């Protein structure tokens, strides 16, 4: 199974936060200390849940965490660490969180309160859904909720009652911030082309 091709330090770091069942790796999403859903990594691919819970990994006191990595998928976060293991070297003041396929403002607000001193990093996919998620997180950081609409080859959104349009091909957090005036300080991480996710890159190339 491709999971076992991850670097040993990555497997060891996340070992307490995963469940191995036969030919699957499960990532439990919790809400108020109850498991509400599970992401699955198997040979047939990854199944990412839609839920209000989160998959959270942190080995430090929340106020001590200096970097918070947020993504759609726990599997993708592990593959990201396979390529960039420096983020899990001791002493590790980093937290990793998967929000599932449809992140919400409530999830992010809870995380922002829990980790008040952490710099935000996003590890969403490189496709349009991931780039929109980057922008939503940036808006949520300032307590705003921005809706995006795909109109032909343009992404439309309202910010402060102003309609903004960005062509899909060049849409990014940077473009969104330039039009909206937001300066979030968020760092985005995307896999190298032609892959849209770190999991896709890892399982394709090892």
Short mmCIF file of N, CA and C in Angstrom, two decimals, residues 83-177:
data_model
loop_
_atom_site.label_atom_id
_atom_site.label_comp_id
_atom_site.label_asym_id
_atom_site.label_seq_id
_atom_site.Cartn_x
_atom_site.Cartn_y
_atom_site.Cartn_z
N UNK A 83 7.15 15.42 1.56
CA UNK A 83 8.01 16.26 0.73
C UNK A 83 8.73 17.34 1.55
N UNK A 84 8.10 17.76 2.66
CA UNK A 84 8.66 18.83 3.48
C UNK A 84 8.71 18.41 4.95
N UNK A 85 9.55 17.41 5.28
CA UNK A 85 9.57 16.87 6.64
C UNK A 85 10.12 17.83 7.69
N UNK A 86 10.70 18.95 7.26
CA UNK A 86 11.22 19.92 8.23
C UNK A 86 10.12 20.46 9.14
N UNK A 87 8.86 20.40 8.67
CA UNK A 87 7.75 20.93 9.48
C UNK A 87 7.39 20.03 10.65
N UNK A 88 7.92 18.81 10.69
CA UNK A 88 7.59 17.92 11.80
C UNK A 88 8.83 17.56 12.62
N UNK A 89 9.93 18.27 12.40
CA UNK A 89 11.12 18.03 13.19
C UNK A 89 10.95 18.58 14.60
N UNK A 90 11.52 17.88 15.58
CA UNK A 90 11.45 18.32 16.97
C UNK A 90 12.42 19.47 17.21
N UNK A 91 12.07 20.42 18.11
CA UNK A 91 10.76 20.51 18.77
C UNK A 91 9.71 21.02 17.79
N UNK A 92 8.60 20.32 17.70
CA UNK A 92 7.58 20.64 16.70
C UNK A 92 6.49 21.52 17.31
N UNK A 93 6.42 22.75 16.84
CA UNK A 93 5.38 23.68 17.31
C UNK A 93 4.38 23.93 16.18
N UNK A 94 4.10 22.85 15.45
CA UNK A 94 3.22 22.91 14.28
C UNK A 94 1.98 22.07 14.52
N UNK A 95 0.83 22.54 14.03
CA UNK A 95 -0.42 21.78 14.09
C UNK A 95 -0.93 21.57 12.68
N UNK A 96 -1.60 20.44 12.47
CA UNK A 96 -2.16 20.09 11.16
C UNK A 96 -3.64 19.79 11.32
N UNK A 97 -4.45 20.35 10.43
CA UNK A 97 -5.90 20.18 10.53
C UNK A 97 -6.51 19.95 9.16
N UNK A 98 -7.33 18.90 9.06
CA UNK A 98 -8.14 18.69 7.87
C UNK A 98 -9.58 19.09 8.18
N UNK A 99 -10.16 19.88 7.30
CA UNK A 99 -11.53 20.37 7.50
C UNK A 99 -12.55 19.61 6.66
N UNK A 100 -12.11 18.68 5.81
CA UNK A 100 -13.03 17.98 4.94
C UNK A 100 -13.26 18.74 3.64
N UNK A 101 -14.16 18.20 2.82
CA UNK A 101 -14.36 18.76 1.48
C UNK A 101 -14.98 20.15 1.47
N UNK A 102 -15.82 20.46 2.46
CA UNK A 102 -16.51 21.75 2.48
C UNK A 102 -16.21 22.49 3.79
N UNK A 103 -15.08 23.16 3.86
CA UNK A 103 -14.73 23.89 5.10
C UNK A 103 -15.76 24.96 5.42
N UNK A 104 -15.91 25.25 6.70
CA UNK A 104 -16.86 26.27 7.13
C UNK A 104 -16.17 27.34 7.97
N UNK A 105 -16.82 28.47 8.05
CA UNK A 105 -16.32 29.57 8.87
C UNK A 105 -16.27 29.16 10.33
N UNK A 106 -17.24 28.35 10.77
CA UNK A 106 -17.28 27.92 12.17
C UNK A 106 -16.07 27.07 12.52
N UNK A 107 -15.67 26.18 11.61
CA UNK A 107 -14.47 25.37 11.84
C UNK A 107 -13.24 26.26 12.01
N UNK A 108 -13.11 27.23 11.10
CA UNK A 108 -11.93 28.09 11.14
C UNK A 108 -11.91 28.97 12.38
N UNK A 109 -13.07 29.52 12.74
CA UNK A 109 -13.15 30.38 13.92
C UNK A 109 -12.72 29.62 15.17
N UNK A 110 -13.14 28.36 15.27
CA UNK A 110 -12.74 27.52 16.39
C UNK A 110 -11.23 27.33 16.42
N UNK A 111 -10.63 27.08 15.25
CA UNK A 111 -9.18 26.90 15.16
C UNK A 111 -8.43 28.19 15.50
N UNK A 112 -8.92 29.30 15.02
CA UNK A 112 -8.27 30.59 15.28
C UNK A 112 -8.26 30.89 16.77
N UNK A 113 -9.35 30.52 17.45
CA UNK A 113 -9.43 30.73 18.90
C UNK A 113 -8.48 29.78 19.64
N UNK A 114 -8.40 28.54 19.16
CA UNK A 114 -7.56 27.54 19.82
C UNK A 114 -6.07 27.84 19.64
N UNK A 115 -5.68 28.33 18.46
CA UNK A 115 -4.26 28.58 18.16
C UNK A 115 -4.06 30.07 17.87
N UNK A 116 -4.12 30.90 18.88
CA UNK A 116 -4.11 32.36 18.66
C UNK A 116 -2.78 32.91 18.14
N UNK A 117 -1.69 32.17 18.31
CA UNK A 117 -0.38 32.69 17.93
C UNK A 117 0.20 32.04 16.67
N UNK A 118 -0.62 31.26 15.99
CA UNK A 118 -0.12 30.49 14.85
C UNK A 118 -0.26 31.23 13.52
N UNK A 119 0.79 31.14 12.71
CA UNK A 119 0.71 31.61 11.33
C UNK A 119 -0.08 30.58 10.54
N UNK A 120 -0.98 31.04 9.68
CA UNK A 120 -1.84 30.15 8.92
C UNK A 120 -1.18 29.75 7.59
N UNK A 121 -1.17 28.45 7.34
CA UNK A 121 -0.73 27.91 6.07
C UNK A 121 -1.90 27.11 5.48
N UNK A 122 -2.11 27.17 4.19
CA UNK A 122 -3.15 26.35 3.58
C UNK A 122 -2.51 25.32 2.64
N UNK A 123 -3.06 24.09 2.68
CA UNK A 123 -2.58 23.00 1.83
C UNK A 123 -3.79 22.42 1.08
N UNK A 124 -4.56 23.32 0.47
CA UNK A 124 -5.69 22.90 -0.35
C UNK A 124 -5.19 22.54 -1.75
N UNK A 125 -6.04 21.89 -2.53
CA UNK A 125 -5.63 21.45 -3.85
C UNK A 125 -5.34 22.64 -4.77
N UNK A 126 -4.66 22.35 -5.87
CA UNK A 126 -4.29 23.39 -6.81
C UNK A 126 -5.37 23.75 -7.80
N UNK A 127 -6.51 23.04 -7.75
CA UNK A 127 -7.62 23.34 -8.63
C UNK A 127 -8.43 24.53 -8.15
N UNK A 128 -9.53 24.79 -8.82
CA UNK A 128 -10.31 25.98 -8.48
C UNK A 128 -10.93 25.87 -7.09
N UNK A 129 -11.34 24.65 -6.67
CA UNK A 129 -11.93 24.51 -5.34
C UNK A 129 -10.92 24.83 -4.25
N UNK A 130 -9.66 24.42 -4.45
CA UNK A 130 -8.63 24.71 -3.48
C UNK A 130 -8.27 26.19 -3.43
N UNK A 131 -8.25 26.83 -4.59
CA UNK A 131 -7.92 28.25 -4.63
C UNK A 131 -9.05 29.09 -4.01
N UNK A 132 -10.29 28.65 -4.19
CA UNK A 132 -11.41 29.33 -3.53
C UNK A 132 -11.31 29.15 -2.02
N UNK A 133 -10.94 27.93 -1.58
CA UNK A 133 -10.80 27.67 -0.15
C UNK A 133 -9.73 28.57 0.46
N UNK A 134 -8.62 28.80 -0.25
CA UNK A 134 -7.59 29.73 0.23
C UNK A 134 -8.20 31.10 0.53
N UNK A 135 -9.02 31.57 -0.40
CA UNK A 135 -9.61 32.90 -0.27
C UNK A 135 -10.65 32.96 0.85
N UNK A 136 -11.41 31.90 1.00
CA UNK A 136 -12.39 31.86 2.08
C UNK A 136 -11.69 31.94 3.43
N UNK A 137 -10.60 31.19 3.59
CA UNK A 137 -9.85 31.23 4.84
C UNK A 137 -9.31 32.64 5.10
N UNK A 138 -8.83 33.29 4.06
CA UNK A 138 -8.33 34.66 4.21
C UNK A 138 -9.43 35.60 4.70
N UNK A 139 -10.64 35.46 4.13
CA UNK A 139 -11.76 36.29 4.56
C UNK A 139 -12.20 35.94 5.98
N UNK A 140 -12.24 34.64 6.30
CA UNK A 140 -12.63 34.21 7.65
C UNK A 140 -11.68 34.74 8.71
N UNK A 141 -10.43 34.90 8.35
CA UNK A 141 -9.45 35.42 9.31
C UNK A 141 -9.85 36.79 9.84
N UNK A 142 -10.62 37.53 9.02
CA UNK A 142 -11.08 38.85 9.41
C UNK A 142 -12.57 38.85 9.75
N UNK A 143 -13.12 37.65 9.97
CA UNK A 143 -14.52 37.54 10.37
C UNK A 143 -15.51 37.75 9.25
N UNK A 144 -15.05 37.68 7.99
CA UNK A 144 -15.92 37.90 6.84
C UNK A 144 -16.28 36.57 6.19
N UNK A 145 -17.43 36.53 5.54
CA UNK A 145 -17.87 35.34 4.83
C UNK A 145 -18.12 35.72 3.37
N UNK A 146 -17.29 35.26 2.47
CA UNK A 146 -17.39 35.64 1.07
C UNK A 146 -17.88 34.47 0.23
N UNK A 147 -18.87 34.72 -0.62
CA UNK A 147 -19.40 33.69 -1.51
C UNK A 147 -18.83 33.86 -2.91
N UNK A 148 -18.52 32.74 -3.54
CA UNK A 148 -17.95 32.76 -4.88
C UNK A 148 -18.92 32.08 -5.85
N UNK A 149 -18.99 32.61 -7.06
CA UNK A 149 -19.88 32.07 -8.08
C UNK A 149 -19.12 31.95 -9.39
N UNK A 150 -19.23 30.78 -10.02
CA UNK A 150 -18.59 30.56 -11.31
C UNK A 150 -19.53 31.03 -12.41
N UNK A 151 -19.11 32.00 -13.20
CA UNK A 151 -19.90 32.53 -14.29
C UNK A 151 -19.08 32.42 -15.57
N UNK A 152 -19.35 31.35 -16.32
CA UNK A 152 -18.58 31.05 -17.53
C UNK A 152 -17.10 30.89 -17.15
N UNK A 153 -16.23 31.73 -17.64
CA UNK A 153 -14.80 31.58 -17.34
C UNK A 153 -14.34 32.59 -16.29
N UNK A 154 -15.31 33.12 -15.52
CA UNK A 154 -14.99 34.11 -14.50
C UNK A 154 -15.47 33.63 -13.12
N UNK A 155 -14.71 33.96 -12.09
CA UNK A 155 -15.18 33.75 -10.72
C UNK A 155 -15.64 35.09 -10.18
N UNK A 156 -16.88 35.13 -9.71
CA UNK A 156 -17.45 36.36 -9.17
C UNK A 156 -17.57 36.27 -7.66
N UNK A 157 -17.35 37.38 -7.00
CA UNK A 157 -17.58 37.43 -5.56
C UNK A 157 -17.86 38.88 -5.16
N UNK A 158 -18.62 39.01 -4.10
CA UNK A 158 -18.90 40.33 -3.54
C UNK A 158 -18.04 40.53 -2.30
N UNK A 159 -17.44 41.69 -2.21
CA UNK A 159 -16.71 42.03 -0.99
C UNK A 159 -16.98 43.50 -0.69
N UNK A 160 -17.52 43.74 0.49
CA UNK A 160 -17.93 45.09 0.90
C UNK A 160 -18.88 45.69 -0.14
N UNK A 161 -19.85 44.85 -0.57
CA UNK A 161 -20.90 45.25 -1.52
C UNK A 161 -20.37 45.56 -2.91
N UNK A 162 -19.15 45.20 -3.18
CA UNK A 162 -18.56 45.45 -4.50
C UNK A 162 -18.43 44.12 -5.23
N UNK A 163 -18.95 44.07 -6.49
CA UNK A 163 -18.84 42.88 -7.30
C UNK A 163 -17.47 42.84 -7.96
N UNK A 164 -16.76 41.74 -7.75
CA UNK A 164 -15.43 41.57 -8.34
C UNK A 164 -15.43 40.34 -9.23
N UNK A 165 -14.67 40.39 -10.31
CA UNK A 165 -14.55 39.26 -11.23
C UNK A 165 -13.07 39.00 -11.52
N UNK A 166 -12.73 37.70 -11.52
CA UNK A 166 -11.37 37.29 -11.85
C UNK A 166 -11.46 36.10 -12.80
N UNK A 167 -10.75 36.12 -13.92
CA UNK A 167 -10.75 34.95 -14.82
C UNK A 167 -10.27 33.70 -14.08
N UNK A 168 -10.94 32.58 -14.32
CA UNK A 168 -10.62 31.33 -13.62
C UNK A 168 -9.15 30.96 -13.78
N UNK A 169 -8.61 31.16 -14.97
CA UNK A 169 -7.24 30.74 -15.25
C UNK A 169 -6.18 31.44 -14.42
N UNK A 170 -6.48 32.65 -13.92
CA UNK A 170 -5.49 33.39 -13.12
C UNK A 170 -5.97 33.63 -11.70
N UNK A 171 -7.08 32.98 -11.32
CA UNK A 171 -7.62 33.18 -9.98
C UNK A 171 -6.66 32.61 -8.94
N UNK A 172 -6.41 33.39 -7.88
CA UNK A 172 -5.52 32.96 -6.81
C UNK A 172 -5.79 33.81 -5.58
N UNK A 173 -5.20 33.40 -4.47
CA UNK A 173 -5.32 34.20 -3.24
C UNK A 173 -4.73 35.58 -3.44
N UNK A 174 -3.62 35.65 -4.17
CA UNK A 174 -2.98 36.94 -4.41
C UNK A 174 -3.90 37.89 -5.18
N UNK A 175 -4.55 37.38 -6.22
CA UNK A 175 -5.48 38.20 -7.01
C UNK A 175 -6.67 38.63 -6.16
N UNK A 176 -7.19 37.69 -5.36
CA UNK A 176 -8.32 37.98 -4.48
C UNK A 176 -7.95 39.09 -3.50
N UNK A 177 -6.77 39.01 -2.92
CA UNK A 177 -6.37 40.02 -1.93
C UNK A 177 -6.17 41.38 -2.58
#
